[in-house]
Amino acid sequence: MAKIIVVTSGKGGVGKTTSAAAIATGLALRGQKTAVIDFDVGLRNLDLIMGCERRVVYDLVNVIQGEAGLNQALIRDKRVDNLHILPASQTRDKDALTLEGVETVLNTLNKDFDYIVCDSPAGIERGAQLAMYFADEAIVVTNPEVSSVRDSDRILGLLASKTRRAERGEDPVREHLLITRYNPNRVDSGDMLNLEDIQEILAIDLVGLIPESEAVLRASNHGIPVTHDEASDAGQAYADTVARLLGEDVPLRFHEYQKKGLLSRMFGGGRR
Amino acid sequence: MSLKVDRDGMAFTFKGGMLPMTVMELNSADPERIREQLAGKLSQSPAFFQHTPVVLNVERLDEPHLALERICAVCRGHKLLPVAVRGGADPVKQSAWALGLGWFPPQEASRPRSLEGVPAPQAEAADPALDEAEGEPAPAAAGTGGRIYRGTVRSGQQVTAPEGDLVVVGAVNAGAEVLAAGSVHVYGALRGRALAGIHGNPEAGIFCRELRAELLSVAGNYKRLEDIDPRLLGTAVQVRLEDDQLGITALE
């Protein structure tokens, strides 16, 4: 039985795909057999972030419409053995997805995988609702700014009402807060919402905090999920996040304002 | 893309909605008696008669035929807009449709609500017409028809107590809406919209542990966040209607 995790946010551009790629990679590196599915039909990005865009033949829509088998569409990751990617279609739109089709795909993956990570599109419409419908757990990606927090709040409302678990009256979807692009210096100067305020409004458990980092942009453009960049702060923060998802108790890092000391100023203070 | 095009191509969409509606329960089918009583109400509370939509409930009348057209004319003459009829025999239904009104099936007979004779709370301040129209008991009688909601009311969600008080044990977030026929109590931060006395009960109030509300409204009188004294933000307050003005005072 695989655990189905949806990575969602409501708002666009907060780091859903980056986080889905980094977390799926992290789970696979920890020995979990993981599939990551791009639900953003029409705006396919996950393949770029995962660095497999040149190997896409078939996609999720082909599988749902019976034009290809699931094994033909699944792309094996080059770097981690346990990781598979199911890309979205770039030429279709979200109407090409059906609830039954998504269910069939997930049921098939369920037998072979430990984790299925669903990368949700932005918004609260059909595409986002299909991505979350079958989820067991949800990672709500939030930036430290008011509009992102409000959209995350909206998504949390949908997770509590528009999912299979909610409709069947089963245990609710387990909700995790993942804060991305956190910059303690800008929080300290009042430009960004702080961790406590976000947690107070959203009232769910924090699973991770990813600092704003040059490593993320570098990773995206190179098509290598940032989890592989073990020297970077963001890479370590995603590894911590994965450990917490697996039930480990890991202290929070990168959330406090660091005044640069004399030595680190003189010697550059390592990579960021 | 085509999803958006489809949306734009649609002239309308059907949405379910629950609107507060005044039901005028008729004990007499005599248009003259109705006219006399309406005239009396009008002088007591002219504010209520502002083209208010009403549903005419004729369940209590035994006559198979009613002078529906004349009754409607009397209502319109007093700035009440009949929009539908509830109950009555088949001829009543037919004549309602002929007049362009909607028709609702009768309520279950098991609701003996004595609307007349409900003592208006504090005879002077209260609006008897409103109390009777909604059949709401005095707001002090919470617990009957009230509602308790545990958890965070999130952006885009709406929690309503259509009869009685609403108690939220948790926060009401920005973009959420809580409504009650009676009072609204929020044991947490109130960041969204809170509407108390949605059927016009002026005695209703709003109570919260931490005021950050986008909008506060009691019986239709409202204040936006911008109108609220910034010194009160973040504090525990109560909101009451005083001389048709919303008064916000600290609860400590």
XYZ file of C-alpha atoms in Angstrom:
524
model
C 0.000 0.000 0.000
C 1.482 3.300 -1.060
C 0.995 6.519 0.844
C -0.377 9.212 -1.450
C 0.966 12.690 -0.685
C -0.311 15.763 -2.521
C 1.906 18.840 -2.716
C -0.444 21.785 -3.021
C -0.787 25.489 -2.198
C -3.575 27.281 -4.030
C -1.217 30.051 -5.032
C 1.155 29.664 -7.965
C 4.891 30.163 -7.893
C 5.407 29.303 -4.233
C 7.535 26.228 -4.919
C 5.129 23.288 -5.294
C 6.999 21.581 -8.132
C 10.419 22.275 -6.604
C 9.182 20.812 -3.320
C 7.485 17.807 -4.952
C 10.696 17.009 -6.831
C 12.919 17.542 -3.792
C 10.715 15.524 -1.435
C 10.184 12.662 -3.903
C 13.953 12.543 -4.436
C 14.560 12.626 -0.691
C 12.108 9.770 -0.069
C 13.776 7.678 -2.783
C 17.242 8.429 -1.364
C 15.957 7.092 1.953
C 15.114 3.803 0.259
C 11.404 4.381 -0.298
C 10.123 3.366 -3.725
C 8.564 6.599 -4.918
C 6.563 7.826 -7.906
C 6.040 11.528 -8.514
C 3.147 12.575 -10.763
C 2.801 15.930 -12.501
C -0.896 16.933 -12.382
C -0.263 20.296 -14.033
C -1.614 19.231 -17.432
C -0.873 21.918 -20.006
C 1.899 23.539 -17.954
C 4.288 20.626 -17.604
C 7.275 21.566 -15.416
C 8.146 18.621 -13.215
C 10.122 16.897 -15.993
C 12.348 19.987 -16.282
C 12.988 20.171 -12.539
C 13.711 16.440 -12.470
C 15.956 16.755 -15.524
C 14.139 14.132 -17.591
C 12.466 16.342 -20.194
C 14.337 14.700 -23.054
C 13.063 11.268 -22.154
C 9.305 11.989 -22.143
C 7.403 9.835 -24.645
C 4.027 9.212 -23.064
C 2.334 11.132 -20.273
C -0.442 10.982 -17.676
C -3.155 11.922 -20.189
C -2.030 9.178 -22.612
C -2.322 6.655 -19.800
C -5.729 7.887 -18.659
C -7.077 7.813 -22.198
C -5.711 4.326 -22.800
C -3.194 5.352 -25.448
C -0.240 4.020 -23.473
C 0.418 1.693 -20.589
C 1.525 3.038 -17.234
C 4.919 1.332 -17.512
C 5.514 2.989 -20.877
C 4.840 6.424 -19.421
C 6.790 6.083 -16.165
C 10.304 7.499 -16.462
C 12.997 5.974 -14.265
C 15.160 8.616 -12.621
C 18.798 8.580 -13.721
C 20.226 9.433 -10.299
C 18.108 7.418 -7.850
C 16.977 3.854 -8.533
C 13.775 3.944 -6.528
C 12.358 7.048 -8.178
C 9.921 7.231 -11.092
C 8.348 10.231 -12.770
C 4.974 10.366 -14.500
C 4.955 13.571 -16.553
C 1.947 15.690 -17.467
C 0.885 16.445 -21.021
C 1.899 19.824 -22.358
C -0.514 19.866 -25.291
C -3.744 19.078 -23.428
C -5.659 20.767 -20.652
C -7.024 19.727 -17.289
C -10.324 18.567 -18.785
C -8.442 15.591 -20.191
C -8.168 14.210 -16.650
C -11.006 12.131 -15.225
C -11.570 11.050 -11.652
C -11.869 7.399 -12.728
C -8.705 7.643 -14.819
C -6.697 9.152 -11.961
C -8.051 6.509 -9.604
C -7.001 3.694 -11.954
C -3.476 5.114 -12.281
C -3.119 5.517 -8.508
C -4.520 2.041 -7.830
C -1.988 0.521 -10.212
C 0.939 2.451 -8.675
C -0.349 1.571 -5.214
C 0.789 -2.046 -5.576
C 4.405 -1.325 -6.470
C 5.318 1.856 -4.622
C 5.785 3.059 -1.044
C 5.035 6.707 -1.782
C 3.130 8.480 -4.541
C 3.784 12.231 -4.618
C 1.199 14.258 -6.554
C 2.418 17.656 -7.769
C -0.741 19.773 -7.851
C -1.343 22.653 -10.258
C -2.026 26.093 -8.788
C -5.604 27.193 -8.235
C -8.577 25.499 -6.614
C -10.239 24.209 -9.764
C -10.561 20.781 -11.287
C -6.845 20.049 -11.755
C -5.999 20.894 -8.147
C -9.036 19.021 -6.826
C -8.165 15.885 -8.807
C -4.590 16.024 -7.515
C -5.773 16.129 -3.898
C -8.837 13.881 -4.124
C -7.179 10.537 -3.311
C -4.508 11.910 -0.960
C -3.672 10.396 2.434
C -1.418 13.293 3.377
C -1.036 16.840 2.092
C 1.968 19.130 2.085
C 0.724 22.699 1.918
C 3.498 24.871 0.483
C 3.373 28.432 1.796
C 5.567 31.488 1.314
C 5.943 33.971 4.173
C 3.529 36.499 2.689
C -0.136 37.225 3.349
C -1.613 36.217 -0.019
C 0.116 32.855 0.059
C -1.072 32.221 3.605
C -4.656 33.048 2.691
C -4.584 30.744 -0.359
C -3.112 27.950 1.761
C -5.946 28.481 4.215
C -8.425 28.082 1.359
C -6.749 24.871 0.215
C -6.891 23.494 3.759
C -10.639 24.055 3.684
C -10.878 22.059 0.445
C -8.710 19.262 1.853
C -11.203 18.952 4.690
C -14.209 18.749 2.370
C -13.352 17.843 -1.232
C -11.245 14.719 -0.794
C -12.203 11.049 -0.845
C -11.344 10.728 2.840
C -13.642 13.651 3.661
C -16.476 12.409 1.479
C -16.323 8.912 2.935
C -16.022 10.211 6.480
C -12.695 8.420 6.992
C -9.761 9.802 8.994
C -9.032 13.245 7.559
C -6.138 13.942 5.208
C -3.031 14.533 7.338
C -1.995 18.124 6.733
C 1.612 19.342 6.866
C 2.825 22.905 6.534
C 5.938 23.477 4.429
C 7.221 27.045 4.450
C 9.463 27.897 1.520
C 11.516 30.963 0.576
C 11.950 31.850 4.233
C 14.488 34.586 4.764
C 15.160 35.140 8.491
C 16.865 38.475 7.820
C 13.819 39.830 6.020
C 11.535 38.395 8.686
C 13.626 40.193 11.260
C 13.275 43.480 9.405
C 9.507 42.988 9.121
C 9.367 42.464 5.326
C 8.182 38.880 5.695
C 5.672 37.136 7.925
C 7.369 35.167 10.647
C 7.034 31.462 11.281
C 4.887 31.835 14.381
C 2.341 34.084 12.645
C 1.955 31.677 9.729
C 1.532 28.730 12.057
C -0.972 30.598 14.176
C -3.166 31.401 11.186
C -2.996 28.023 9.466
C -3.027 25.985 12.694
C -1.395 22.850 11.274
C 1.885 21.061 12.046
C 5.070 22.335 10.461
C 6.883 19.635 8.503
C 9.656 21.792 7.128
C 11.080 25.216 6.565
C 13.137 25.857 3.443
C 15.281 28.981 3.504
C 15.407 31.299 0.516
C 18.472 30.027 -1.275
C 20.392 30.431 -4.478
C 20.756 26.669 -4.514
C 17.059 26.267 -5.406
C 17.222 28.305 -8.604
C 20.496 26.646 -9.543
C 18.964 23.206 -9.001
C 15.881 24.033 -11.081
C 17.854 25.301 -14.009
C 20.208 22.321 -13.955
C 17.344 19.837 -13.637
C 18.816 18.334 -10.478
C 16.439 18.334 -7.465
C 17.991 20.421 -4.699
C 18.016 17.453 -2.312
C 21.082 16.220 -4.209
C 22.928 19.426 -3.251
C 23.807 18.174 0.206
C 26.103 21.101 0.948
C 23.343 23.681 0.462
C 21.026 24.954 3.177
C 17.922 24.251 1.050
C 19.109 20.718 0.267
C 19.600 20.012 3.966
C 16.244 21.580 4.826
C 14.466 19.274 2.345
C 16.344 16.273 3.762
C 15.100 17.297 7.236
C 11.573 17.603 5.843
C 11.711 14.092 4.398
C 13.006 12.731 7.707
C 10.039 14.315 9.505
C 7.625 12.858 6.927
C 9.127 9.454 7.760
C 8.301 10.084 11.401
C 11.706 11.181 12.707
C 12.098 13.984 15.217
C 14.445 16.511 13.639
C 15.047 19.960 15.152
C 14.174 22.983 13.047
C 17.050 24.766 11.302
C 17.553 27.898 9.183
C 14.754 29.863 10.847
C 16.837 32.175 12.985
C 18.441 35.432 12.020
C 22.201 34.903 11.797
C 24.361 37.945 12.315
C 27.458 37.410 10.283
C 30.448 37.159 12.556
C 33.841 38.630 11.807
C 35.367 35.311 10.744
C 32.560 34.329 8.403
C 32.661 37.797 6.862
C 36.376 37.442 6.252
C 36.199 33.925 4.868
C 32.877 34.116 3.040
C 30.885 31.878 5.400
C 30.345 28.898 3.097
C 27.815 28.298 0.357
C 24.300 29.562 0.523
C -7.076 27.364 -21.809
C -10.277 25.900 -23.223
C -11.543 25.571 -19.687
C -11.443 29.336 -19.386
C -12.994 29.831 -22.809
C -15.873 27.566 -21.820
C -16.454 29.572 -18.671
C -16.470 32.827 -20.580
C -18.891 31.367 -23.111
C -21.484 30.588 -20.438
C -24.153 33.222 -19.900
C -24.754 32.056 -16.322
C -24.174 29.356 -13.794
C -26.666 27.934 -11.315
C -25.593 28.159 -7.706
C -27.415 26.929 -4.643
C -27.955 29.612 -2.038
C -29.558 30.143 1.342
C -30.901 33.639 1.733
C -32.583 35.014 4.791
C -36.262 35.354 3.910
C -39.141 36.853 5.766
C -42.152 34.571 5.899
C -45.515 36.247 6.342
C -47.764 33.672 7.933
C -51.375 34.490 7.168
C -54.060 33.791 9.734
C -56.681 35.564 7.723
C -57.327 35.719 3.998
C -59.208 39.001 4.320
C -57.190 41.658 2.466
C -58.773 44.441 4.546
C -57.691 42.905 7.850
C -54.201 42.423 6.468
C -54.133 46.033 5.324
C -55.108 47.345 8.755
C -52.480 45.296 10.542
C -49.787 46.232 8.032
C -50.548 49.904 8.452
C -50.011 49.520 12.191
C -46.687 47.724 11.701
C -45.541 50.300 9.195
C -45.915 53.129 11.679
C -43.972 51.143 14.317
C -40.981 50.220 12.198
C -40.853 51.940 8.835
C -37.271 50.730 8.275
C -38.463 47.173 7.860
C -40.734 47.968 4.921
C -38.157 48.710 2.236
C -39.282 46.530 -0.650
C -38.601 43.571 1.625
C -39.135 40.255 -0.178
C -41.637 38.054 1.632
C -42.990 34.544 1.244
C -46.718 34.323 1.934
C -47.402 31.257 4.025
C -51.038 30.219 3.647
C -50.774 26.819 5.349
C -53.061 27.884 8.168
C -55.855 28.978 5.861
C -58.470 26.394 5.012
C -60.070 28.138 2.063
C -59.296 26.408 -1.248
C -59.485 29.740 -3.079
C -57.756 32.900 -1.922
C -57.892 36.474 -3.114
C -54.184 36.191 -3.737
C -54.033 39.060 -6.185
C -55.612 41.489 -3.717
C -53.410 40.286 -0.845
C -50.318 40.852 -2.993
C -51.540 44.311 -3.916
C -51.975 45.183 -0.225
C -48.424 43.965 0.492
C -46.923 45.943 -2.370
C -48.842 48.979 -1.192
C -46.853 48.693 2.059
C -43.510 48.111 0.345
C -43.437 44.377 0.875
C -42.627 42.338 -2.229
C -44.330 38.929 -2.286
C -41.996 36.584 -4.166
C -43.584 33.233 -3.454
C -46.429 31.403 -1.743
C -46.017 28.467 0.566
C -48.728 25.876 1.078
C -52.398 25.896 0.059
C -54.463 23.781 -2.269
C -53.987 23.335 -5.992
C -56.019 26.424 -7.017
C -53.740 28.531 -4.785
C -50.691 27.081 -6.503
C -52.166 27.811 -9.929
C -53.059 31.385 -9.098
C -49.600 31.980 -7.564
C -48.011 30.877 -10.820
C -50.445 32.997 -12.795
C -49.306 36.011 -10.733
C -45.659 35.249 -11.498
C -44.954 34.031 -7.958
C -43.119 30.892 -6.956
C -44.838 28.131 -4.983
C -43.319 26.057 -2.187
C -44.832 22.890 -0.727
C -46.090 23.257 2.851
C -43.776 22.679 5.796
C -44.179 19.570 7.901
C -47.240 20.030 10.068
C -45.129 19.242 13.106
C -43.961 22.769 13.721
C -46.479 24.546 15.876
C -44.776 27.891 16.066
C -46.864 30.518 17.746
C -45.508 33.593 16.114
C -47.937 36.117 17.441
C -47.572 36.794 21.085
C -43.816 36.355 21.279
C -42.890 38.990 23.808
C -40.505 41.426 22.184
C -37.412 41.785 24.310
C -37.315 45.219 25.925
C -40.459 46.439 24.242
C -39.028 49.844 23.341
C -35.715 48.910 21.781
C -36.801 45.834 19.925
C -38.592 45.800 16.646
C -41.730 43.732 17.112
C -42.375 43.370 13.407
C -39.009 41.723 12.901
C -39.415 39.382 15.797
C -42.732 38.176 14.577
C -41.695 37.951 10.999
C -38.880 35.552 11.813
C -40.496 33.826 14.693
C -37.233 34.087 16.580
C -37.409 33.949 20.310
C -35.469 36.462 22.344
C -31.736 36.116 21.778
C -31.243 35.150 25.397
C -32.865 31.825 24.593
C -29.692 30.462 23.052
C -29.215 26.735 22.971
C -32.366 26.279 20.946
C -31.294 25.998 17.313
C -27.810 27.336 18.028
C -24.670 25.768 16.667
C -21.177 25.016 17.976
C -18.341 24.723 15.460
C -15.002 23.352 16.653
C -11.896 24.072 14.594
C -10.603 26.775 12.334
C -13.065 28.347 9.896
C -10.868 28.722 6.830
C -10.790 31.184 3.949
C -13.708 30.547 1.598
C -15.731 28.633 4.174
C -19.057 29.809 5.514
C -20.537 28.635 8.797
C -24.131 29.590 9.522
C -26.480 29.216 12.454
C -29.803 29.994 10.767
C -31.694 30.035 14.065
C -29.888 30.952 17.242
C -26.321 31.643 18.259
C -23.129 30.469 16.606
C -20.184 29.510 18.799
C -16.828 28.976 17.090
C -14.206 27.263 19.239
C -11.222 28.242 17.111
C -10.238 31.033 14.788
C -12.171 32.539 11.885
C -9.575 33.261 9.213
C -9.483 36.059 6.652
C -11.845 35.303 3.781
C -14.107 33.139 5.944
C -17.637 34.119 6.938
C -19.622 33.264 10.070
C -23.319 34.110 10.274
C -25.988 33.677 12.906
C -29.589 34.640 13.461
C -28.516 35.315 17.023
C -25.093 36.239 18.348
C -21.670 35.158 17.090
C -19.088 34.038 19.662
C -15.538 33.330 18.530
C -13.146 31.781 21.042
C -10.094 32.641 18.992
C -8.978 35.264 16.522
C -11.724 36.734 14.343
C -10.025 37.662 11.074
C -12.872 37.061 8.621
C -16.402 38.405 8.428
C -18.892 38.024 11.235
C -22.587 38.755 10.756
C -24.920 38.518 13.733
C -28.683 38.992 13.717
C -28.933 38.122 10.026
C -32.732 38.064 10.214
C -32.732 41.512 11.727
C -32.441 40.807 15.447
C -30.975 44.043 16.817
C -30.236 42.463 20.201
C -27.648 40.101 18.717
C -23.969 40.723 19.327
C -20.513 39.598 18.265
C -17.956 38.458 20.835
C -14.378 37.477 20.123
C -11.051 36.868 21.821
C -8.962 38.740 19.253
C -10.493 41.296 16.915
C -9.037 41.443 13.388
C -12.330 41.180 11.499
C -12.708 42.203 7.874
C -16.327 43.056 8.528
C -18.635 43.151 11.526
C -22.382 43.337 11.111
C -25.308 43.273 13.502
C -28.802 43.274 11.978
C -27.457 44.749 8.761
C -25.467 47.569 10.384
C -21.859 46.983 9.540
C -18.328 48.227 10.067
C -15.361 47.430 7.863
C -11.893 46.804 9.191
C -11.010 50.316 8.063
C -13.747 51.790 10.259
C -12.580 50.040 13.415
C -10.524 51.953 15.963
C -6.997 50.522 15.507
C -6.498 50.492 19.274
C -9.135 47.762 19.530
C -7.455 45.469 17.009
C -6.027 42.351 18.564
C -8.061 42.716 21.752
C -11.053 40.871 23.162
C -14.221 42.816 22.372
C -17.957 42.744 22.184
C -19.926 44.340 19.392
C -23.461 45.615 19.973
C -25.986 47.730 18.210
C -26.531 51.034 20.031
C -28.859 53.587 18.442
C -28.410 52.037 14.980
C -24.624 52.293 15.359
C -22.231 49.442 15.954
C -20.478 49.906 19.267
C -17.257 47.992 19.870
C -16.065 47.803 23.446
C -13.259 45.960 25.198
C -14.324 42.863 27.095
C -11.907 43.236 29.976
